[in-house]
Amino acid sequence: MVRAAILPAVGSPLEIAEIDLPEPGPGQVRVRLAAAGVCHSDLSLTNGTMRVPVPAVLGHEGAGTVVSVGEGVTHVAPGDGVVLNWAPSCGSCHACSIGEVWLCGNALAGAADVYARRRDGSDLHPGLNVAAFAEETVVAANCVLPVPDGVPLTDAALLGCAVLTGYGAVHHSARVREGESVAVFGVGGVGLATLQAARIAGAGRIVAVDVSPEKEELARSAGATDYVVASETTARDIRKLTGGQGVDVAVECVGRAVTIRTAWESTRRGGRTTVVGIGGKDQQVTFNALELFHWGRTLSGCVYGNCDPAVDLPVLAGHIRADRLDLGVLVTDRIGLDGIPAAFENMVAGKGGRALVVF
């Protein structure tokens, strides 16, 4: 039995309870969690914006130590530190065959599996494949990657989603070039990672945008050169900071129609907007045909930072070892399992950066 945070049904509060976790079968790995980040995607699962089978143990951004492995697992062994990969590529679908592993059509197939049981014997699903909101978890072997050398195990949890997403949004999706100006909308965990990634890319002016004035110091510590409190004049304010032109690149980390539209309007003619935030089906963004032609801007979605974790984790580790990337800047709260509901409330209220569950 291990303690875990269970979502009994969409719209229901989380329950902290003991679950019966089996030993790993063939092709599986059992991991003792060191830490798990509380991501907005977890909140999106609780309110139905994203759907997975329930009841489920949530949590998809985590790292820990291998306890045991099933038959056929050779790339990790008991005692190894690993990062959980919540969206493993199958290697055989169309997206994987053309190298776009972040769009793998089978990445979340494991979320429909029964991986554990409650004390009453009822089935439990593994959230977004990895069920990181638990003291231990059992995952498919392709859901674990070795922790790169020089990265503390607890901090490594952040590599599993926030950092890969923010880094990839800048380097793979928007492809920020040295000297370009960047605006980042939303200063949560992903936004803070995006700000650092923009700085690493050599961006010139880096504008952070958030509804909370209290996040300015946090944003500047991550690399922002300017801070704008979101309002009806945000796009105009950003153009004033950039000689009336607008930024070269905007990265939207919120997932709201009004923010996406504002991010697009904040870019220069020919600018690029990358949408990282996950919004609901009710969030409709509209454009007229003339403005699309006139402004010549690019609007693109971004899944998991358009990253291949096996390739990008070693690159991120290099930035960490060289002190270019500071994972500690992302974390504003260190909590236990019991603190997850309050962390969700803080996200809804727009407070803080990443909350990290430390086991």
mmCIF file of C-alpha atoms in Angstrom:
data_model
loop_
_atom_site.group_PDB
_atom_site.id
_atom_site.type_symbol
_atom_site.label_atom_id
_atom_site.label_comp_id
_atom_site.label_asym_id
_atom_site.label_seq_id
_atom_site.Cartn_x
_atom_site.Cartn_y
_atom_site.Cartn_z
ATOM 1 C CA MET A 1 0.000 0.000 0.000
ATOM 2 C CA VAL A 2 1.177 3.516 -0.872
ATOM 3 C CA ARG A 3 -0.452 6.923 -0.385
ATOM 4 C CA ALA A 4 -1.744 8.698 -3.481
ATOM 5 C CA ALA A 5 -3.948 11.592 -4.619
ATOM 6 C CA ILE A 6 -7.031 10.153 -6.325
ATOM 7 C CA LEU A 7 -9.497 11.924 -8.604
ATOM 8 C CA PRO A 8 -12.705 9.894 -8.009
ATOM 9 C CA ALA A 9 -14.706 11.658 -10.731
ATOM 10 C CA VAL A 10 -14.516 14.773 -12.903
ATOM 11 C CA GLY A 11 -15.493 17.772 -10.806
ATOM 12 C CA SER A 12 -14.901 15.979 -7.508
ATOM 13 C CA PRO A 13 -12.240 16.978 -4.969
ATOM 14 C CA LEU A 14 -9.073 14.918 -4.727
ATOM 15 C CA GLU A 15 -8.898 12.207 -2.100
ATOM 16 C CA ILE A 16 -5.648 11.303 -0.369
ATOM 17 C CA ALA A 17 -5.817 7.566 0.319
ATOM 18 C CA GLU A 18 -3.834 4.349 0.304
ATOM 19 C CA ILE A 19 -3.826 2.301 -2.880
ATOM 20 C CA ASP A 20 -2.725 -1.251 -3.657
ATOM 21 C CA LEU A 21 0.142 -0.991 -6.138
ATOM 22 C CA PRO A 22 1.237 -4.270 -7.790
ATOM 23 C CA GLU A 23 4.778 -5.283 -8.592
ATOM 24 C CA PRO A 24 5.913 -4.468 -12.138
ATOM 25 C CA GLY A 25 5.023 -6.927 -14.873
ATOM 26 C CA PRO A 26 6.921 -7.493 -18.131
ATOM 27 C CA GLY A 27 8.046 -4.208 -19.628
ATOM 28 C CA GLN A 28 7.189 -2.204 -16.508
ATOM 29 C CA VAL A 29 9.133 -0.239 -13.884
ATOM 30 C CA ARG A 30 8.295 0.574 -10.268
ATOM 31 C CA VAL A 31 9.465 3.997 -9.134
ATOM 32 C CA ARG A 32 9.645 5.583 -5.676
ATOM 33 C CA LEU A 33 8.854 9.271 -6.240
ATOM 34 C CA ALA A 34 11.252 11.934 -4.975
ATOM 35 C CA ALA A 35 9.118 14.837 -6.182
ATOM 36 C CA ALA A 36 6.212 15.725 -8.455
ATOM 37 C CA GLY A 37 5.278 19.111 -9.881
ATOM 38 C CA VAL A 38 1.687 20.372 -9.716
ATOM 39 C CA CYS A 39 0.883 21.415 -13.282
ATOM 40 C CA HIS A 40 -2.121 23.229 -14.733
ATOM 41 C CA SER A 41 -2.773 20.130 -16.847
ATOM 42 C CA ASP A 42 -3.569 18.242 -13.629
ATOM 43 C CA LEU A 43 -6.132 20.904 -12.813
ATOM 44 C CA SER A 44 -7.523 20.565 -16.346
ATOM 45 C CA LEU A 45 -8.135 16.871 -15.665
ATOM 46 C CA THR A 46 -10.118 17.607 -12.516
ATOM 47 C CA ASN A 47 -12.486 20.036 -14.253
ATOM 48 C CA GLY A 48 -12.932 18.067 -17.480
ATOM 49 C CA THR A 49 -11.013 20.385 -19.838
ATOM 50 C CA MET A 50 -8.875 17.331 -20.592
ATOM 51 C CA ARG A 51 -10.438 13.904 -20.217
ATOM 52 C CA VAL A 52 -8.968 10.629 -19.005
ATOM 53 C CA PRO A 53 -10.653 7.571 -17.494
ATOM 54 C CA VAL A 54 -11.527 7.965 -13.809
ATOM 55 C CA PRO A 55 -11.067 7.236 -10.994
ATOM 56 C CA ALA A 56 -7.429 8.044 -11.547
ATOM 57 C CA VAL A 57 -4.269 8.973 -9.709
ATOM 58 C CA LEU A 58 -3.117 12.301 -11.160
ATOM 59 C CA GLY A 59 0.340 13.803 -11.518
ATOM 60 C CA HIS A 60 2.481 13.650 -14.641
ATOM 61 C CA GLU A 61 5.615 15.692 -13.842
ATOM 62 C CA GLY A 62 7.867 13.657 -11.600
ATOM 63 C CA ALA A 63 11.184 12.017 -10.847
ATOM 64 C CA GLY A 64 12.281 9.272 -8.499
ATOM 65 C CA THR A 65 14.316 6.133 -7.942
ATOM 66 C CA VAL A 66 13.734 2.769 -9.604
ATOM 67 C CA VAL A 67 12.615 0.209 -7.008
ATOM 68 C CA SER A 68 12.244 -2.818 -9.275
ATOM 69 C CA VAL A 69 11.844 -3.699 -12.946
ATOM 70 C CA GLY A 70 9.852 -6.278 -14.835
ATOM 71 C CA GLU A 71 11.043 -8.806 -17.360
ATOM 72 C CA GLY A 72 12.649 -7.322 -20.452
ATOM 73 C CA VAL A 73 13.573 -3.938 -18.969
ATOM 74 C CA THR A 74 17.255 -3.247 -19.535
ATOM 75 C CA HIS A 75 17.761 0.531 -19.864
ATOM 76 C CA VAL A 76 17.232 1.192 -16.137
ATOM 77 C CA ALA A 77 17.901 -0.845 -12.994
ATOM 78 C CA PRO A 78 16.970 -0.671 -9.296
ATOM 79 C CA GLY A 79 18.620 2.337 -7.682
ATOM 80 C CA ASP A 80 18.686 4.450 -10.847
ATOM 81 C CA GLY A 81 17.289 7.974 -10.774
ATOM 82 C CA VAL A 82 14.682 8.529 -13.487
ATOM 83 C CA VAL A 83 12.495 11.284 -14.929
ATOM 84 C CA LEU A 84 8.929 10.282 -15.753
ATOM 85 C CA ASN A 85 7.887 10.795 -19.385
ATOM 86 C CA TRP A 86 4.103 11.157 -19.444
ATOM 87 C CA ALA A 87 3.846 11.156 -23.261
ATOM 88 C CA PRO A 88 6.071 8.341 -24.547
ATOM 89 C CA SER A 89 6.212 7.886 -28.313
ATOM 90 C CA CYS A 90 5.158 4.543 -29.772
ATOM 91 C CA GLY A 91 7.644 4.727 -32.659
ATOM 92 C CA SER A 92 5.197 3.312 -35.192
ATOM 93 C CA CYS A 93 2.352 5.797 -35.791
ATOM 94 C CA HIS A 94 2.444 8.360 -38.615
ATOM 95 C CA ALA A 95 3.700 11.208 -36.397
ATOM 96 C CA CYS A 96 6.528 9.082 -35.021
ATOM 97 C CA SER A 97 7.455 7.868 -38.509
ATOM 98 C CA ILE A 98 8.078 11.464 -39.644
ATOM 99 C CA GLY A 99 10.001 12.410 -36.504
ATOM 100 C CA GLU A 100 7.241 14.371 -34.751
ATOM 101 C CA VAL A 101 7.241 12.200 -31.637
ATOM 102 C CA TRP A 102 5.522 14.874 -29.534
ATOM 103 C CA LEU A 103 2.390 14.287 -31.639
ATOM 104 C CA CYS A 104 2.412 10.500 -31.185
ATOM 105 C CA GLY A 105 -1.110 9.199 -31.696
ATOM 106 C CA ASN A 106 -0.657 6.512 -29.049
ATOM 107 C CA ALA A 107 1.145 8.558 -26.394
ATOM 108 C CA LEU A 108 -1.736 8.490 -23.910
ATOM 109 C CA ALA A 109 -2.958 4.962 -24.580
ATOM 110 C CA GLY A 110 -1.691 3.847 -21.172
ATOM 111 C CA ALA A 111 -4.040 6.230 -19.367
ATOM 112 C CA ALA A 112 -6.899 3.798 -20.075
ATOM 113 C CA ASP A 113 -5.111 0.924 -18.317
ATOM 114 C CA VAL A 114 -5.887 -0.280 -14.815
ATOM 115 C CA TYR A 115 -2.616 0.063 -12.948
ATOM 116 C CA ALA A 116 -3.626 -0.159 -9.267
ATOM 117 C CA ARG A 117 -6.614 -0.617 -6.985
ATOM 118 C CA ARG A 118 -8.199 1.174 -4.084
ATOM 119 C CA ARG A 119 -8.425 -0.566 -0.732
ATOM 120 C CA ASP A 120 -11.979 -1.654 -1.586
ATOM 121 C CA GLY A 121 -10.690 -3.426 -4.696
ATOM 122 C CA SER A 122 -12.031 -0.915 -7.255
ATOM 123 C CA ASP A 123 -9.892 -0.110 -10.314
ATOM 124 C CA LEU A 124 -7.624 2.914 -10.675
ATOM 125 C CA HIS A 125 -6.215 4.446 -13.859
ATOM 126 C CA PRO A 126 -2.826 6.172 -14.105
ATOM 127 C CA GLY A 127 -3.893 9.726 -14.976
ATOM 128 C CA LEU A 128 -1.595 10.889 -17.765
ATOM 129 C CA ASN A 129 0.177 7.521 -17.881
ATOM 130 C CA VAL A 130 2.476 7.934 -14.881
ATOM 131 C CA ALA A 131 0.386 8.705 -11.738
ATOM 132 C CA ALA A 132 3.084 10.819 -10.096
ATOM 133 C CA PHE A 133 0.922 12.046 -7.199
ATOM 134 C CA ALA A 134 1.816 8.958 -5.179
ATOM 135 C CA GLU A 135 4.646 7.733 -3.017
ATOM 136 C CA GLU A 136 5.373 5.070 -5.635
ATOM 137 C CA THR A 137 4.080 4.254 -9.104
ATOM 138 C CA VAL A 138 4.317 1.509 -11.728
ATOM 139 C CA VAL A 139 4.774 2.671 -15.313
ATOM 140 C CA ALA A 140 5.626 1.309 -18.749
ATOM 141 C CA ALA A 141 9.368 1.158 -19.358
ATOM 142 C CA ASN A 142 9.172 3.817 -22.066
ATOM 143 C CA CYS A 143 7.789 6.234 -19.463
ATOM 144 C CA VAL A 144 11.130 6.509 -17.657
ATOM 145 C CA LEU A 145 14.332 8.219 -18.740
ATOM 146 C CA PRO A 146 17.586 8.263 -16.751
ATOM 147 C CA VAL A 147 18.183 11.465 -14.799
ATOM 148 C CA PRO A 148 21.077 13.289 -16.496
ATOM 149 C CA ASP A 149 24.310 13.637 -14.545
ATOM 150 C CA GLY A 150 24.551 16.721 -12.387
ATOM 151 C CA VAL A 151 20.803 17.225 -11.905
ATOM 152 C CA PRO A 152 19.468 16.770 -8.325
ATOM 153 C CA LEU A 153 16.736 14.138 -8.247
ATOM 154 C CA THR A 154 14.099 16.374 -6.653
ATOM 155 C CA ASP A 155 14.717 19.191 -9.129
ATOM 156 C CA ALA A 156 14.649 16.710 -12.011
ATOM 157 C CA ALA A 157 10.884 16.357 -11.604
ATOM 158 C CA LEU A 158 10.479 19.759 -13.272
ATOM 159 C CA LEU A 159 12.178 18.467 -16.405
ATOM 160 C CA GLY A 160 9.258 16.114 -16.989
ATOM 161 C CA CYS A 161 6.858 18.813 -18.182
ATOM 162 C CA ALA A 162 7.376 22.497 -17.317
ATOM 163 C CA VAL A 163 10.965 22.827 -18.452
ATOM 164 C CA LEU A 164 10.681 20.662 -21.562
ATOM 165 C CA THR A 165 7.549 22.574 -22.562
ATOM 166 C CA GLY A 166 8.965 26.050 -21.983
ATOM 167 C CA TYR A 167 12.334 25.266 -23.518
ATOM 168 C CA GLY A 168 10.779 23.584 -26.529
ATOM 169 C CA ALA A 169 8.290 26.395 -27.099
ATOM 170 C CA VAL A 170 11.224 28.794 -27.498
ATOM 171 C CA HIS A 171 13.781 26.595 -29.258
ATOM 172 C CA HIS A 172 11.660 24.196 -31.329
ATOM 173 C CA SER A 173 8.324 25.906 -31.987
ATOM 174 C CA ALA A 174 9.013 29.660 -32.056
ATOM 175 C CA ARG A 175 12.715 29.142 -32.866
ATOM 176 C CA VAL A 176 13.780 32.353 -31.181
ATOM 177 C CA ARG A 177 16.928 33.856 -32.654
ATOM 178 C CA GLU A 178 19.596 35.853 -30.857
ATOM 179 C CA GLY A 179 18.569 39.464 -30.397
ATOM 180 C CA GLU A 180 14.862 38.922 -31.047
ATOM 181 C CA SER A 181 12.247 40.280 -28.662
ATOM 182 C CA VAL A 182 9.921 37.882 -26.829
ATOM 183 C CA ALA A 183 6.740 38.280 -24.793
ATOM 184 C CA VAL A 184 5.679 35.477 -22.424
ATOM 185 C CA PHE A 185 2.057 35.437 -21.310
ATOM 186 C CA GLY A 186 1.526 33.742 -17.940
ATOM 187 C CA VAL A 187 4.175 33.550 -15.233
ATOM 188 C CA GLY A 188 3.460 30.109 -13.796
ATOM 189 C CA GLY A 189 5.828 27.144 -13.910
ATOM 190 C CA VAL A 190 5.830 26.844 -17.704
ATOM 191 C CA GLY A 191 6.025 30.617 -18.158
ATOM 192 C CA LEU A 192 9.043 30.844 -15.866
ATOM 193 C CA ALA A 193 10.751 28.066 -17.824
ATOM 194 C CA THR A 194 9.910 29.889 -21.060
ATOM 195 C CA LEU A 195 11.460 33.121 -19.785
ATOM 196 C CA GLN A 196 14.680 31.290 -18.942
ATOM 197 C CA ALA A 197 14.669 29.576 -22.328
ATOM 198 C CA ALA A 198 14.305 32.934 -24.077
ATOM 199 C CA ARG A 199 17.278 34.257 -22.137
ATOM 200 C CA ILE A 200 19.309 31.135 -23.065
ATOM 201 C CA ALA A 201 18.376 31.691 -26.728
ATOM 202 C CA GLY A 202 19.902 35.171 -26.527
ATOM 203 C CA ALA A 203 16.675 37.137 -26.817
ATOM 204 C CA GLY A 204 17.073 40.889 -26.393
ATOM 205 C CA ARG A 205 13.958 42.352 -24.789
ATOM 206 C CA ILE A 206 11.978 39.727 -22.820
ATOM 207 C CA VAL A 207 8.553 40.935 -21.674
ATOM 208 C CA ALA A 208 6.646 38.952 -19.023
ATOM 209 C CA VAL A 209 2.870 39.419 -18.852
ATOM 210 C CA ASP A 210 0.626 38.300 -15.996
ATOM 211 C CA VAL A 211 -2.528 39.396 -14.219
ATOM 212 C CA SER A 212 -0.679 39.534 -10.899
ATOM 213 C CA PRO A 213 1.579 42.505 -10.073
ATOM 214 C CA GLU A 214 3.154 40.389 -7.339
ATOM 215 C CA LYS A 215 4.892 38.142 -9.878
ATOM 216 C CA GLU A 216 7.184 40.825 -11.278
ATOM 217 C CA GLU A 217 10.183 39.972 -9.128
ATOM 218 C CA LEU A 218 9.727 36.271 -9.894
ATOM 219 C CA ALA A 219 9.563 36.990 -13.632
ATOM 220 C CA ARG A 220 12.661 39.175 -13.577
ATOM 221 C CA SER A 221 14.597 36.510 -11.677
ATOM 222 C CA ALA A 222 13.827 34.140 -14.573
ATOM 223 C CA GLY A 223 15.099 36.543 -17.211
ATOM 224 C CA ALA A 224 12.358 39.102 -17.940
ATOM 225 C CA THR A 225 13.670 42.553 -18.822
ATOM 226 C CA ASP A 226 10.197 44.125 -18.645
ATOM 227 C CA TYR A 227 6.956 43.329 -16.845
ATOM 228 C CA VAL A 228 3.412 44.164 -17.945
ATOM 229 C CA VAL A 229 0.342 43.656 -15.778
ATOM 230 C CA ALA A 230 -2.332 42.249 -18.082
ATOM 231 C CA SER A 231 -5.119 44.671 -19.016
ATOM 232 C CA GLU A 232 -7.168 45.779 -22.005
ATOM 233 C CA THR A 233 -4.133 47.735 -23.222
ATOM 234 C CA THR A 234 -1.576 44.922 -23.010
ATOM 235 C CA ALA A 235 -0.874 44.691 -26.750
ATOM 236 C CA ARG A 236 -0.483 48.475 -26.945
ATOM 237 C CA ASP A 237 1.818 48.474 -23.901
ATOM 238 C CA ILE A 238 4.058 45.848 -25.502
ATOM 239 C CA ARG A 239 4.231 47.764 -28.775
ATOM 240 C CA LYS A 240 5.335 50.852 -26.821
ATOM 241 C CA LEU A 241 8.199 48.831 -25.360
ATOM 242 C CA THR A 242 9.299 47.767 -28.831
ATOM 243 C CA GLY A 243 9.331 51.027 -30.745
ATOM 244 C CA GLY A 244 5.738 50.649 -31.868
ATOM 245 C CA GLN A 245 6.433 47.425 -33.753
ATOM 246 C CA GLY A 246 5.534 44.636 -31.364
ATOM 247 C CA VAL A 247 7.678 41.691 -30.305
ATOM 248 C CA ASP A 248 9.141 39.178 -32.728
ATOM 249 C CA VAL A 249 7.747 36.256 -30.736
ATOM 250 C CA ALA A 250 4.917 35.780 -28.227
ATOM 251 C CA VAL A 251 4.480 32.592 -26.189
ATOM 252 C CA GLU A 252 1.048 32.085 -24.621
ATOM 253 C CA CYS A 253 1.117 29.868 -21.515
ATOM 254 C CA VAL A 254 -2.446 30.441 -20.262
ATOM 255 C CA GLY A 255 -4.872 28.794 -22.676
ATOM 256 C CA ARG A 256 -7.562 31.500 -22.778
ATOM 257 C CA ALA A 257 -9.026 32.941 -25.966
ATOM 258 C CA VAL A 258 -8.495 36.555 -24.931
ATOM 259 C CA THR A 259 -4.858 35.881 -24.017
ATOM 260 C CA ILE A 260 -4.144 34.056 -27.265
ATOM 261 C CA ARG A 261 -5.655 36.903 -29.245
ATOM 262 C CA THR A 262 -3.686 39.490 -27.233
ATOM 263 C CA ALA A 263 -0.453 37.551 -27.692
ATOM 264 C CA TRP A 264 -1.022 37.521 -31.452
ATOM 265 C CA GLU A 265 -1.773 41.256 -31.480
ATOM 266 C CA SER A 266 1.401 41.925 -29.476
ATOM 267 C CA THR A 267 3.700 40.646 -32.209
ATOM 268 C CA ARG A 268 5.109 42.730 -35.034
ATOM 269 C CA ARG A 269 4.007 42.368 -38.626
ATOM 270 C CA GLY A 270 5.358 38.962 -39.626
ATOM 271 C CA GLY A 271 5.748 37.960 -35.955
ATOM 272 C CA ARG A 272 5.256 34.512 -34.469
ATOM 273 C CA THR A 273 2.890 33.382 -31.699
ATOM 274 C CA THR A 274 3.225 29.967 -30.064
ATOM 275 C CA VAL A 275 0.325 28.697 -27.940
ATOM 276 C CA VAL A 276 1.376 26.429 -25.091
ATOM 277 C CA GLY A 277 -1.615 26.893 -22.756
ATOM 278 C CA ILE A 278 -4.377 24.278 -22.838
ATOM 279 C CA GLY A 279 -7.808 25.873 -23.178
ATOM 280 C CA GLY A 280 -11.305 24.437 -23.211
ATOM 281 C CA LYS A 281 -13.533 23.904 -26.232
ATOM 282 C CA ASP A 282 -15.512 26.982 -25.221
ATOM 283 C CA GLN A 283 -12.478 29.227 -25.782
ATOM 284 C CA GLN A 284 -13.035 30.431 -29.353
ATOM 285 C CA VAL A 285 -10.397 32.668 -30.978
ATOM 286 C CA THR A 286 -11.491 34.662 -34.033
ATOM 287 C CA PHE A 287 -9.679 36.547 -36.797
ATOM 288 C CA ASN A 288 -10.907 38.252 -39.930
ATOM 289 C CA ALA A 289 -9.478 37.357 -43.314
ATOM 290 C CA LEU A 290 -8.091 40.829 -44.024
ATOM 291 C CA GLU A 291 -6.025 41.067 -40.842
ATOM 292 C CA LEU A 292 -4.554 37.612 -41.428
ATOM 293 C CA PHE A 293 -3.334 38.807 -44.822
ATOM 294 C CA HIS A 294 -2.215 42.252 -43.689
ATOM 295 C CA TRP A 295 -0.241 41.304 -40.580
ATOM 296 C CA GLY A 296 1.386 38.176 -42.006
ATOM 297 C CA ARG A 297 1.736 36.745 -38.523
ATOM 298 C CA THR A 298 2.123 33.059 -37.683
ATOM 299 C CA LEU A 299 0.006 31.354 -35.004
ATOM 300 C CA SER A 300 0.963 27.822 -34.005
ATOM 301 C CA GLY A 301 0.138 25.277 -31.354
ATOM 302 C CA CYS A 302 2.832 23.576 -29.312
ATOM 303 C CA VAL A 303 2.520 20.133 -27.707
ATOM 304 C CA TYR A 304 5.000 19.182 -24.965
ATOM 305 C CA GLY A 305 7.326 21.860 -26.328
ATOM 306 C CA ASN A 306 7.598 19.932 -29.631
ATOM 307 C CA CYS A 307 10.286 17.999 -27.753
ATOM 308 C CA ASP A 308 11.802 14.557 -27.935
ATOM 309 C CA PRO A 309 12.627 14.056 -24.234
ATOM 310 C CA ALA A 310 15.347 11.507 -24.943
ATOM 311 C CA VAL A 311 17.145 14.101 -27.072
ATOM 312 C CA ASP A 312 16.329 17.271 -25.144
ATOM 313 C CA LEU A 313 16.927 16.154 -21.537
ATOM 314 C CA PRO A 314 20.723 15.911 -22.024
ATOM 315 C CA VAL A 315 20.691 19.378 -23.622
ATOM 316 C CA LEU A 316 18.794 20.810 -20.655
ATOM 317 C CA ALA A 317 21.195 19.104 -18.268
ATOM 318 C CA GLY A 318 24.062 20.874 -20.007
ATOM 319 C CA HIS A 319 22.385 24.234 -19.411
ATOM 320 C CA ILE A 320 21.811 23.320 -15.741
ATOM 321 C CA ARG A 321 25.431 22.304 -15.192
ATOM 322 C CA ALA A 322 26.586 25.529 -16.847
ATOM 323 C CA ASP A 323 24.300 27.572 -14.534
ATOM 324 C CA ARG A 324 22.310 28.908 -17.482
ATOM 325 C CA LEU A 325 19.114 27.188 -16.322
ATOM 326 C CA ASP A 326 18.000 27.478 -12.685
ATOM 327 C CA LEU A 327 15.276 24.964 -11.812
ATOM 328 C CA GLY A 328 14.888 26.436 -8.328
ATOM 329 C CA VAL A 329 13.497 29.677 -9.774
ATOM 330 C CA LEU A 330 10.381 27.799 -10.914
ATOM 331 C CA VAL A 331 9.435 26.519 -7.440
ATOM 332 C CA THR A 332 7.535 28.828 -5.111
ATOM 333 C CA ASP A 333 6.008 26.174 -2.823
ATOM 334 C CA ARG A 334 7.221 22.805 -1.552
ATOM 335 C CA ILE A 335 4.328 20.721 -0.260
ATOM 336 C CA GLY A 336 3.194 17.208 0.627
ATOM 337 C CA LEU A 337 0.401 15.214 -1.002
ATOM 338 C CA ASP A 338 -2.109 16.885 1.293
ATOM 339 C CA GLY A 339 -1.150 20.281 -0.117
ATOM 340 C CA ILE A 340 -2.192 19.551 -3.717
ATOM 341 C CA PRO A 341 -5.790 20.877 -3.409
ATOM 342 C CA ALA A 342 -4.470 24.185 -2.066
ATOM 343 C CA ALA A 343 -1.934 24.288 -4.916
ATOM 344 C CA PHE A 344 -4.821 23.909 -7.378
ATOM 345 C CA GLU A 345 -6.591 26.831 -5.697
ATOM 346 C CA ASN A 346 -3.461 28.966 -6.030
ATOM 347 C CA MET A 347 -3.263 28.177 -9.746
ATOM 348 C CA VAL A 348 -6.879 29.221 -10.246
ATOM 349 C CA ALA A 349 -6.132 32.441 -8.345
ATOM 350 C CA GLY A 350 -2.981 33.080 -10.385
ATOM 351 C CA LYS A 351 -0.656 32.846 -7.396
ATOM 352 C CA GLY A 352 2.945 31.670 -7.413
ATOM 353 C CA GLY A 353 4.976 29.564 -9.806
ATOM 354 C CA ARG A 354 5.377 25.800 -9.537
ATOM 355 C CA ALA A 355 4.283 23.913 -6.428
ATOM 356 C CA LEU A 356 6.483 20.852 -5.919
ATOM 357 C CA VAL A 357 5.277 17.813 -3.996
ATOM 358 C CA VAL A 358 8.311 16.473 -2.119
ATOM 359 C CA PHE A 359 8.116 12.935 -0.767
#
